[in-house]
Coordinates of C-alpha atoms in Angstrom, one line a residue:
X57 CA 6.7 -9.1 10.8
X58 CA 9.8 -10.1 8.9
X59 CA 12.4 -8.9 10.6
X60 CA 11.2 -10.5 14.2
X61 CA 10.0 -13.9 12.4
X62 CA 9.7 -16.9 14.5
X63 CA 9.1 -20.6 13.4
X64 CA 5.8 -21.4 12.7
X65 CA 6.0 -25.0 14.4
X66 CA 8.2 -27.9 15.0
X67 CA 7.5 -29.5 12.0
X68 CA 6.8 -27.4 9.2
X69 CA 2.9 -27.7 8.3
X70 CA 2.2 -28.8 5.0
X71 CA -0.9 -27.9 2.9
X72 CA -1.2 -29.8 -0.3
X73 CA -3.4 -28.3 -2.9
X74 CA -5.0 -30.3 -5.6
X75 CA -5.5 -28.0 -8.8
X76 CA -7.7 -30.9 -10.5
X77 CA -10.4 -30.2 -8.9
X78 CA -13.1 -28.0 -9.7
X79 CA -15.1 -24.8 -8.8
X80 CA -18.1 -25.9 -6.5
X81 CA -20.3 -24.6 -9.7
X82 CA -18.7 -27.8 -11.2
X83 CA -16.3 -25.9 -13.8
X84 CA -12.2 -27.2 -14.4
X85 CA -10.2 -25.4 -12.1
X86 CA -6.9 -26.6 -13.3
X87 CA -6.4 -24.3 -15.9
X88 CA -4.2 -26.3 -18.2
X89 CA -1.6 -26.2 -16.3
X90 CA -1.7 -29.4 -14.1
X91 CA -0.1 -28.4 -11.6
X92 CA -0.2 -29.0 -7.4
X93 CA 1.2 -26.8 -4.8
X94 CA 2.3 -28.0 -1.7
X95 CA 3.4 -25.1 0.9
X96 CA 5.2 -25.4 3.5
X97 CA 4.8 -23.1 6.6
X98 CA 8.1 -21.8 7.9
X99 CA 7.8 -18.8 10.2
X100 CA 4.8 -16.6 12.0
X101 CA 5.7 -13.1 10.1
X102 CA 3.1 -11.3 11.6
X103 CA 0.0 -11.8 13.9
X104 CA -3.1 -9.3 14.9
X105 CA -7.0 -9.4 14.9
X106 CA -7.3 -10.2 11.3
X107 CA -5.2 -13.4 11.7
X108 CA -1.6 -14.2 11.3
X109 CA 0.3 -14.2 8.3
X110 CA 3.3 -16.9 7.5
X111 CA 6.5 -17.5 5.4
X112 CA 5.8 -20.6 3.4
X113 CA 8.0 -22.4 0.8
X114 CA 6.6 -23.7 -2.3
X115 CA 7.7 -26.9 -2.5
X116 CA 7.3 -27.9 -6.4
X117 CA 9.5 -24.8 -6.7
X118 CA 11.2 -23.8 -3.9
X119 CA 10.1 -20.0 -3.8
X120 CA 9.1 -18.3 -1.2
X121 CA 5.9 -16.8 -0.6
X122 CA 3.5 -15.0 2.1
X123 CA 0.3 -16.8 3.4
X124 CA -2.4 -15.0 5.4
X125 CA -4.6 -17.0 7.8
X126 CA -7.9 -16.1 8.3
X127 CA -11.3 -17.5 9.6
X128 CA -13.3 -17.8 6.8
X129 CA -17.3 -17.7 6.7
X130 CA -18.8 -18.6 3.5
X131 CA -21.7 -15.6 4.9
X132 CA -19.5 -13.2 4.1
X133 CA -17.1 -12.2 1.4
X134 CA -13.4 -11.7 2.3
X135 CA -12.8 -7.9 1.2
X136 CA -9.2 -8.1 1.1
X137 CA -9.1 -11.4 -1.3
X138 CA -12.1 -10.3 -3.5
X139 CA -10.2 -6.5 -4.4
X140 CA -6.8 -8.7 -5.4
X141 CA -8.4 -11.3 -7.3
X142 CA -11.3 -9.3 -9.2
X143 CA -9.7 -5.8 -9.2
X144 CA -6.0 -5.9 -8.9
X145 CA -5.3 -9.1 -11.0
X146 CA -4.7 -9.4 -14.6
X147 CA -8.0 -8.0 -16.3
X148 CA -8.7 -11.8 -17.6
X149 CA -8.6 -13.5 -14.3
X150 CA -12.3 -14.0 -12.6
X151 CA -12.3 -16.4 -9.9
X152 CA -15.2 -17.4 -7.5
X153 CA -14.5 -18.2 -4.2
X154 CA -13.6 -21.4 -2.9
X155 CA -14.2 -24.2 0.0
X156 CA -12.1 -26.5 1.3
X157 CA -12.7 -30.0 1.6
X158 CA -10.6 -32.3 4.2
X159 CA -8.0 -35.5 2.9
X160 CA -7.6 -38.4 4.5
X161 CA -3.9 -38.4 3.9
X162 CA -2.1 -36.6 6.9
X163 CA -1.9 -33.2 5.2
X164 CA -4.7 -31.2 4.2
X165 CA -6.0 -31.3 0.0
X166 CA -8.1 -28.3 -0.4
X167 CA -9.9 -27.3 -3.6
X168 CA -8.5 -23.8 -4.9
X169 CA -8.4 -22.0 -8.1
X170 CA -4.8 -22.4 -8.1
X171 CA -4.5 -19.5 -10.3
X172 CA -0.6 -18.6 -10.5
X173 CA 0.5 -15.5 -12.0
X174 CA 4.1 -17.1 -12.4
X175 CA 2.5 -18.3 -15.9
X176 CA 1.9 -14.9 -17.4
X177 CA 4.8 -14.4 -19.5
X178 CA 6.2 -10.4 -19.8
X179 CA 4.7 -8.6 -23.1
X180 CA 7.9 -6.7 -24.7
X181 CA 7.3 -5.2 -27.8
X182 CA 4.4 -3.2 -27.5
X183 CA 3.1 -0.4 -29.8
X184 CA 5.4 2.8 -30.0
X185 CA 3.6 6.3 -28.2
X186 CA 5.4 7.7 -31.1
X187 CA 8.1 7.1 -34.3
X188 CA 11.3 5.6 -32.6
X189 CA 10.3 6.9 -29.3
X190 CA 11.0 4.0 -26.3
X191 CA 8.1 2.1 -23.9
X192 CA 8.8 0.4 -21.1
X193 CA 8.0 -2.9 -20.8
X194 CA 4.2 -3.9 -20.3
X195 CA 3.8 -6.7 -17.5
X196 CA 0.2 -8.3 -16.4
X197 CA 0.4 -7.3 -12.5
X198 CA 1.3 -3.9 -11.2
X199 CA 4.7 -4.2 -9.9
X200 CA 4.6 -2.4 -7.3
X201 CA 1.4 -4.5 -5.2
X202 CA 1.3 -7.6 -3.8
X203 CA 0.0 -10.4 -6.0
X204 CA -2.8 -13.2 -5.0
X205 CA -1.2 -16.1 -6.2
X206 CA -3.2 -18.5 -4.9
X207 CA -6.2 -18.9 -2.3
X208 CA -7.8 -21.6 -0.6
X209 CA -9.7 -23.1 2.4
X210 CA -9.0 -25.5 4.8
X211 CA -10.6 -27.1 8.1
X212 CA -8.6 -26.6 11.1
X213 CA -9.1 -29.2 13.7
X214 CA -12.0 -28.4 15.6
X215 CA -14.1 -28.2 11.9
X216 CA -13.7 -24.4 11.3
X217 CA -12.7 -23.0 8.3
X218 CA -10.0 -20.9 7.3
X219 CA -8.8 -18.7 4.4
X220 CA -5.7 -18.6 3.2
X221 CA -4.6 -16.0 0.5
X222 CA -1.1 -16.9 -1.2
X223 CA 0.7 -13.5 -1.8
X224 CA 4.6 -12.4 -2.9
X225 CA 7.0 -12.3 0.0
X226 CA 9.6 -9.6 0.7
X227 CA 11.8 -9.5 3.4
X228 CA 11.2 -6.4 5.2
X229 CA 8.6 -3.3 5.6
X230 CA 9.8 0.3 5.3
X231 CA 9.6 0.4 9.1
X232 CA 11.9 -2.3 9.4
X233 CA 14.4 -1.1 6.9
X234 CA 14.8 2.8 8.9
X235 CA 15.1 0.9 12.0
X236 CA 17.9 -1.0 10.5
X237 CA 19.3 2.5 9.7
X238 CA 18.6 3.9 13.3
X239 CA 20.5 1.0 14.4
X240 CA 23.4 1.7 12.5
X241 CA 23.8 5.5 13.6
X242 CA 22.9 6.6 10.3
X243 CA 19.3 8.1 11.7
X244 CA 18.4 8.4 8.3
X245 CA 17.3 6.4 5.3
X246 CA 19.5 7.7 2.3
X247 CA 17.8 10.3 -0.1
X248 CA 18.1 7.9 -3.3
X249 CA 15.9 4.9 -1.3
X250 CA 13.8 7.7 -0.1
X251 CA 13.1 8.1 -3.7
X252 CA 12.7 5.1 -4.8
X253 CA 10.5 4.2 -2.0
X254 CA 7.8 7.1 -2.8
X255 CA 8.2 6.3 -6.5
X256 CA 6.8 2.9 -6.0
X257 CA 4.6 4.2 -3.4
X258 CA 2.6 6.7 -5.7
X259 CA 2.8 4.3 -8.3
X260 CA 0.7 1.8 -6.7
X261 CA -1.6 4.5 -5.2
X262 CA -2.0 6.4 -8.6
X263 CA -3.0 2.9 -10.0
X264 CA -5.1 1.9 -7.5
X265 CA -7.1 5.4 -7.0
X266 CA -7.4 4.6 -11.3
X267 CA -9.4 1.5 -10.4
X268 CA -11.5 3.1 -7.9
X269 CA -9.8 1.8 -5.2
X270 CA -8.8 3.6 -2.1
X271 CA -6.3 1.7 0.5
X272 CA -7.1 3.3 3.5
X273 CA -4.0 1.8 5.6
X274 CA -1.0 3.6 3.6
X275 CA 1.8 3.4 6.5
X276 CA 5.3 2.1 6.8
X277 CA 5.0 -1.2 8.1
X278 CA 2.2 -2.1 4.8
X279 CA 5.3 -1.1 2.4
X280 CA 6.9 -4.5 1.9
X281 CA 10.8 -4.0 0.5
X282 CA 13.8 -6.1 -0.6
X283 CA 16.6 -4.2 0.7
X284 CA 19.0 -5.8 -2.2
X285 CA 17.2 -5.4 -5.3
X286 CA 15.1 -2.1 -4.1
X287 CA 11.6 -3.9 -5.0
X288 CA 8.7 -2.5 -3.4
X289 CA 5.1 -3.7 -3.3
X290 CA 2.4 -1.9 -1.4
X291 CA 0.1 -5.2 0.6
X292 CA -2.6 -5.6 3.2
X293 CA -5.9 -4.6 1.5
X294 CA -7.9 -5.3 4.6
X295 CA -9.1 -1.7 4.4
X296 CA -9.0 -1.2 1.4
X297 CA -12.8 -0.1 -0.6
X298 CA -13.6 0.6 -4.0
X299 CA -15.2 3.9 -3.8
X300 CA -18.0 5.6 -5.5
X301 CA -17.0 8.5 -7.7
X302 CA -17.6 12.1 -5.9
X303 CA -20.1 14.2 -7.2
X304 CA -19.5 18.0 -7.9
X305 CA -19.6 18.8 -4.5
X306 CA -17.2 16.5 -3.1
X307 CA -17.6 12.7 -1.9
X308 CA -21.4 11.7 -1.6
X309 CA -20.9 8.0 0.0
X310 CA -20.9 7.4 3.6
X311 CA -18.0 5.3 4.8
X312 CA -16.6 4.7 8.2
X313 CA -14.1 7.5 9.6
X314 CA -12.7 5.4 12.2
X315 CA -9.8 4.3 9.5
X316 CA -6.2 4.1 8.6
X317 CA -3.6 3.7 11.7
X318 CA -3.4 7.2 14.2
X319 CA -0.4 8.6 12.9
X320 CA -1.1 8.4 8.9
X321 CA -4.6 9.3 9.8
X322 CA -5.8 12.7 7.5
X323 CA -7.3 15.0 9.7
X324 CA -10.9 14.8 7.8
X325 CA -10.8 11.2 9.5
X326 CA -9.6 12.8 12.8
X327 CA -12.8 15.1 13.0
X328 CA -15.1 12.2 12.0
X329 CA -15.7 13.1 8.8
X330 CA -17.8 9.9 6.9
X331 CA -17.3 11.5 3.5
X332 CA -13.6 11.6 2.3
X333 CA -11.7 9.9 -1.1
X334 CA -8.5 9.2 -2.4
X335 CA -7.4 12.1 -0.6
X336 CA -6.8 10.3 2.8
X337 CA -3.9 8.3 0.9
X338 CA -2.3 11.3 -0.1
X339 CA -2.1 12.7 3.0
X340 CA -0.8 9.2 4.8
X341 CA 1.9 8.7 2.0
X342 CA 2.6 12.8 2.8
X343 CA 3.2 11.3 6.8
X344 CA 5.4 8.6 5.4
X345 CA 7.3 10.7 3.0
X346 CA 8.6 13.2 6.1
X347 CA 8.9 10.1 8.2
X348 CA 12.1 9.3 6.3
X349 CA 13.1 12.4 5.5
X350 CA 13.2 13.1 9.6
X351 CA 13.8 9.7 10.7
X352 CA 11.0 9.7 13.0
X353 CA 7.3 10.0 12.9
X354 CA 6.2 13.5 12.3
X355 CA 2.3 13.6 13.9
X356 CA 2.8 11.2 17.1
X357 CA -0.3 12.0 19.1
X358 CA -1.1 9.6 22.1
X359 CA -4.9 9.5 21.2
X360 CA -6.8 11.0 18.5
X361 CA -7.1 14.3 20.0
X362 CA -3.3 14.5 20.6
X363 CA -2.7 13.6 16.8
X364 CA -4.9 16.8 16.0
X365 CA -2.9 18.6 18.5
X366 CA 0.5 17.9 17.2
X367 CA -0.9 18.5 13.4
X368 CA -2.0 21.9 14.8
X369 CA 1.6 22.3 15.6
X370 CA 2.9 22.0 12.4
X371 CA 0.3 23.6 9.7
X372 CA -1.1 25.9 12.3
X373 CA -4.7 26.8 12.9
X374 CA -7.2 25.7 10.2
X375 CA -9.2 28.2 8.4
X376 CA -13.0 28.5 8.6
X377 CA -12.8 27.1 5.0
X378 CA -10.7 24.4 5.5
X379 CA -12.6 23.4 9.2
X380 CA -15.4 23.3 6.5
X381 CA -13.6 21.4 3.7
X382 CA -12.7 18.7 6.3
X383 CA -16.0 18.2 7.9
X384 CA -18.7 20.7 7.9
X385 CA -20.8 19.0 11.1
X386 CA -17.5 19.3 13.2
X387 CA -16.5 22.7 11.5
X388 CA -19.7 24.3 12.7
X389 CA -19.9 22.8 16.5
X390 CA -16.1 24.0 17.1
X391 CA -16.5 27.4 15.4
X392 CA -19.8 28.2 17.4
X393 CA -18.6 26.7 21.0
X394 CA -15.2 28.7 20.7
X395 CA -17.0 32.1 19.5
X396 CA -19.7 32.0 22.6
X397 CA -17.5 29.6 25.1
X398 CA -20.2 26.7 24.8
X399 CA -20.5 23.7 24.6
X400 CA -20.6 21.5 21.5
X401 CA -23.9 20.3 21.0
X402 CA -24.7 16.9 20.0
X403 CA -25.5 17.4 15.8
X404 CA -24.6 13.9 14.9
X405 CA -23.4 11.0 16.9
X406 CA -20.4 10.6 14.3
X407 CA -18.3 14.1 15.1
X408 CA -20.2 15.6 18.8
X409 CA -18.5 13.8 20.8
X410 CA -15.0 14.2 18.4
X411 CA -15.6 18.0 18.5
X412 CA -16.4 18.2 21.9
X413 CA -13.3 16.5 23.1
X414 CA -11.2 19.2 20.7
X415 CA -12.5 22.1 22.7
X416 CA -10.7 21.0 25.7
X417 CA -7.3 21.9 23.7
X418 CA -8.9 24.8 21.4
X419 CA -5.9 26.8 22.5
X420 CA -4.2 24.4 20.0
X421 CA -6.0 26.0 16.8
X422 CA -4.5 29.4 17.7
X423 CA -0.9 28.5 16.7
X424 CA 0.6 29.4 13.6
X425 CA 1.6 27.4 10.7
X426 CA 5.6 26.5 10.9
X427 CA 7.5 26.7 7.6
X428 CA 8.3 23.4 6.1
X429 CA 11.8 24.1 6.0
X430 CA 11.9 24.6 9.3
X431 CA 10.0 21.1 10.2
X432 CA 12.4 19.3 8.3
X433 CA 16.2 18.0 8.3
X434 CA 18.5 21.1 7.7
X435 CA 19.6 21.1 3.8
X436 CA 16.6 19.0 2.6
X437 CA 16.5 19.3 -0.6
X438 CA 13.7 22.3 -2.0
X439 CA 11.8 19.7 -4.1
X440 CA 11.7 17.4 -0.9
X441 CA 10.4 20.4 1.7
X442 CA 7.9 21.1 -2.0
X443 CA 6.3 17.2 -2.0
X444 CA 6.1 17.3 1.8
X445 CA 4.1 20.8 1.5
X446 CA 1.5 19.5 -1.3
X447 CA 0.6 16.2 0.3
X448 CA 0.1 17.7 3.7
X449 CA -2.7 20.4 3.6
X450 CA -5.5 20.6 5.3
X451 CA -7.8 20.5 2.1
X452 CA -8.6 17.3 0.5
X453 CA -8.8 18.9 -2.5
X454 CA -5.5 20.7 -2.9
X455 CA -3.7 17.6 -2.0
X456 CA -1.3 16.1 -5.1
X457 CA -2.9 13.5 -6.6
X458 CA -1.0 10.1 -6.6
X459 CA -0.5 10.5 -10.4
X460 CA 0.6 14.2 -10.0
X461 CA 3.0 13.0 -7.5
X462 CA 4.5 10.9 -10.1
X463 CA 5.6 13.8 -12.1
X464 CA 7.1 16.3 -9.2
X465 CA 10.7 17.2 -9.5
X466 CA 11.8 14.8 -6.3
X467 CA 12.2 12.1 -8.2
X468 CA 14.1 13.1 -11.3
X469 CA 17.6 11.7 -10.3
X470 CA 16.0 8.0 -10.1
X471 CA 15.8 8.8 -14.2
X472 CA 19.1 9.7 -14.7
X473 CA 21.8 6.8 -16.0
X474 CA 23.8 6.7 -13.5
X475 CA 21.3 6.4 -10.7
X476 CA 21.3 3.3 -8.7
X477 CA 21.1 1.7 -5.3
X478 CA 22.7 3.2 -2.0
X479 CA 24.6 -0.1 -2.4
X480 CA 25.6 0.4 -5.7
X481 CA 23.8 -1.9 -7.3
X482 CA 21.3 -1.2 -10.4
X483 CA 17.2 0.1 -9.8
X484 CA 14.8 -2.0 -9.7
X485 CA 14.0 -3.1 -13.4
X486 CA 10.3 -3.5 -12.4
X487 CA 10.1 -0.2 -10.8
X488 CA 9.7 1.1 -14.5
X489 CA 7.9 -1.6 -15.8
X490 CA 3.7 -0.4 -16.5
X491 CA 0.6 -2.4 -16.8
X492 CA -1.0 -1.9 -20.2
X493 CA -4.0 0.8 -18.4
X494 CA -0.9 2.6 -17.1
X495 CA 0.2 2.7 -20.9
X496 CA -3.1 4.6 -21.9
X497 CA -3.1 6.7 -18.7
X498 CA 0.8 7.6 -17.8
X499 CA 1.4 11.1 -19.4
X500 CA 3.8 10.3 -22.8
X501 CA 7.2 12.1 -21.3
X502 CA 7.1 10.2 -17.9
X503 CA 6.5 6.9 -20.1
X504 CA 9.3 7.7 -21.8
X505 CA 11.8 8.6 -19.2
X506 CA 10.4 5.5 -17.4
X507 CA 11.1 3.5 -20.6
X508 CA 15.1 4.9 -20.5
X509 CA 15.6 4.3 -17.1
X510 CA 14.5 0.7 -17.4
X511 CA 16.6 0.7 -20.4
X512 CA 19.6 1.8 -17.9
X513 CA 18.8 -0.5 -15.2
X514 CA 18.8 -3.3 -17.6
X515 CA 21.7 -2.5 -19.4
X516 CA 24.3 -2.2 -15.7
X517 CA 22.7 -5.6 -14.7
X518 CA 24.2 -7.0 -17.9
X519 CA 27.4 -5.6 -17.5
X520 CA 27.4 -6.6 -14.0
X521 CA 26.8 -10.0 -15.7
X522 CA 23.7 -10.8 -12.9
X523 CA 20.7 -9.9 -15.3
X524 CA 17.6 -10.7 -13.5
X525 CA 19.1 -10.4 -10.0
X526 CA 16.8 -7.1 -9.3
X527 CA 14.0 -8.7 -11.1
X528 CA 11.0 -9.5 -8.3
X529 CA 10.3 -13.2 -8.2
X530 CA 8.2 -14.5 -11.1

């Protein structure tokens, strides 16, 4: 993580990265642009069973940058690097996969599509919604996801091969920034970056749920933040699946339920259910939303029976419906053991043995449902305790969508003029910059307002003669 980062080695490794060479279909892989990167690992950010992910420096330009490590098999496709190249990029980029190929100079030349998204120049300009009515500015990546910016492979020394996915770099995760504040006796993050932070949050969500994708992590520590500017980009996409569209009668493919970390976890996962959507997002961004509204987690169960406990707590007992509407296998073991004082039998591997482990705490679904207000910080604000109260239901389906969450009342203060910064200093400009699908799919007034705020933003970095300061790195 950023915040406890640690030096990578000694001596900074160096990878050095020939863009002349070519696809191993045979095809140019420079591009036009002639260029070579040479990174230079600095500090171990983060480590866990999917690898370890580094600060690196490019040296041909000095920014900073992340790199994630990973053993690579040429078997099997990297899920993570395959959504951000084919389905988050620009919607000309198309990339195959690399292989690496060892140097005999000292550091390592590897073959890579060098593909670098700091060439795509910002389209201003664009088409009107309406006479004289303001757009914001159309930009080629979402700005509020991490970009691939490069990926390659490399030998490591005893011949196996790694992946290494070049992404943008911000200093902190949300987790990181509320500890800061817990630190400082404050408790609390300020409302305004609460604000900002869920803007950027559904933003990315509503544009990936467009694309069919569904991220399946949403938690604090995956929302990547620069403290100074307010720039927020949602990464890891090691969970992440494009889903199939549901049917009329709710999702039809079978995915693994065993998803997203415990305490962002949507209870339809909790009772094993293998057929859920976007849904699950919603609810985890719901988690994270109260999370820094309370300054603590607000479902901290010890296993995942104590995580349905503790949601018990809060929205009460489920009703027959909505047991049913989160997973109809567990739904009917539960309801039938508790009416006859039996035990669950086994209907499907996936939920008897999740089911039969609730009815050891089935006292649990007898308590009522607590007011919102009540759950959270006294005088939070009624459109807060309102967002809290749509994201967190126990039906998928009456969960906010992330594009309806764009719209809810919460965030109307980030659009006024004089909004800005707990520090003071202006919004992010790219927080109100859109991709050109978001042009055709963004409903015309919240384009607008987005267009004005950006229009705001841009205009107190002028007079604060630092334009570009709260601009993410290009």
């Amino acid at each position: 993580m950023p915040g406890g980062a640690r030096p990578a080695s000694a001596t900074p490794i160096v990878l050095s990265v020939a863009a002349s060479q070519q696809h191993p279909d045979g095809t140019d892989r420079n591009n036009g642009t002639g260029n070579q990167a040479t990174y230079e690992l600095l500090h171990v950010l983060g480590k866990g069973s999917f690898g370890v992910v580094m600060m690196a420096r490019v040296r041909e330009t000095g920014n900073t940058v992340a790199v994630k490590k990973v053993l690579f098999d040429g078997r099997l496709h990297n899920r993570e690097l395959l959504l951000l190249r084919d389905h988050l990029g620009p919607n000309s980029v198309s990339e195959q996969p690399v292989l690496a190929s060892p140097d005999n100079s000292g550091t390592e030349t590897v073959k890579n599509d060098h593909h670098s998204t700091n060439n795509l120049a910002l389209k201003a300009g664009t088409p009107p919604i309406g006479d004289a009515t303001p757009t914001p500015t159309i930009v080629p990546h979402h700005p509020s996801i991490v970009r691939l910016l490069d990926h390659f492979t490399a030998s490591g020394p005893n011949g196996e091969q790694y992946l290494y996915i070049v992404m943008d770099y911000l200093p902190l995760d949300i987790h990181q920034l509320h500890n800061m504040y817990v630190r400082q006796k404050q408790q609390r993050m300020p409302i305004m970056l609460v604000k900002i932070t869920m803007f950027q949050v559904a933003r990315a969500l509503a544009f990936l749920h467009s694309r069919g994708i569904c991220h399946r992590d949403v938690k604090p520590s995956n929302l990547l933040i620069d403290p100074e500017t307010g720039v927020l980009k949602l990464c890891d996409f090691g969970s992440a699946k494009v889903m199939q569209p549901p049917g009329v009668n709710g999702p039809r493919e079978k995915n693994v339920s065993y998803i997203c970390s415990r305490y962002y976890r949507a209870p339809e996962l909790l009772l094993g259910s293998l057929y859920y959507h976007f849904h699950i997002d919603l609810w985890a961004a719901g988690c994270v939303l109260a999370e820094l509204l309370c300054g603590e987690v607000l479902f901290k169960g010890g296993s995942t029976v104590d995580q349905m406990a503790e949601i018990f707590k809060v929205l009460g007992a489920p009703s027959r419906q909505e047991l049913f509407a989160l997973n109809p296998q567990s739904a009917e073991a539960l309801l039938h053991a508790s009416g006859a004082d039996l035990e669950v039998p086994p209907a499907s591997a996936a939920s008897a043995a999740t089911s039969s482990d609730y009815l050891q705490r089935y006292h649990a679904l007898r308590i009522k449902a607590l007011q919102w207000q009540n759950v959270l910080p006294p005088n939070t604000a009624p459109a807060a305790v309102s967002l809290v109260g749509e994201l967190l239901r126990y039906t998928p389906a009456e969960r906010l969508s992330a594009a309806e969450v764009l719209e809810h009342s919460f965030f109307d203060d980030i659009f006024a003029e004089d909004a800005c910064l707990p520090s003071g200093a202006p919004l992010p400009v790219s927080m109100f910059e859109v991709t050109a699908e978001e042009m055709e799919t963004l409903p015309h007034w919240l384009l607008e307002r987005m267009a004005s705020a950006e229009a705001f933003a841009r205009r107190r970095l002028a007079e604060a003669g630092d334009d570009g300061k709260n601009m993410p790195q290009k």
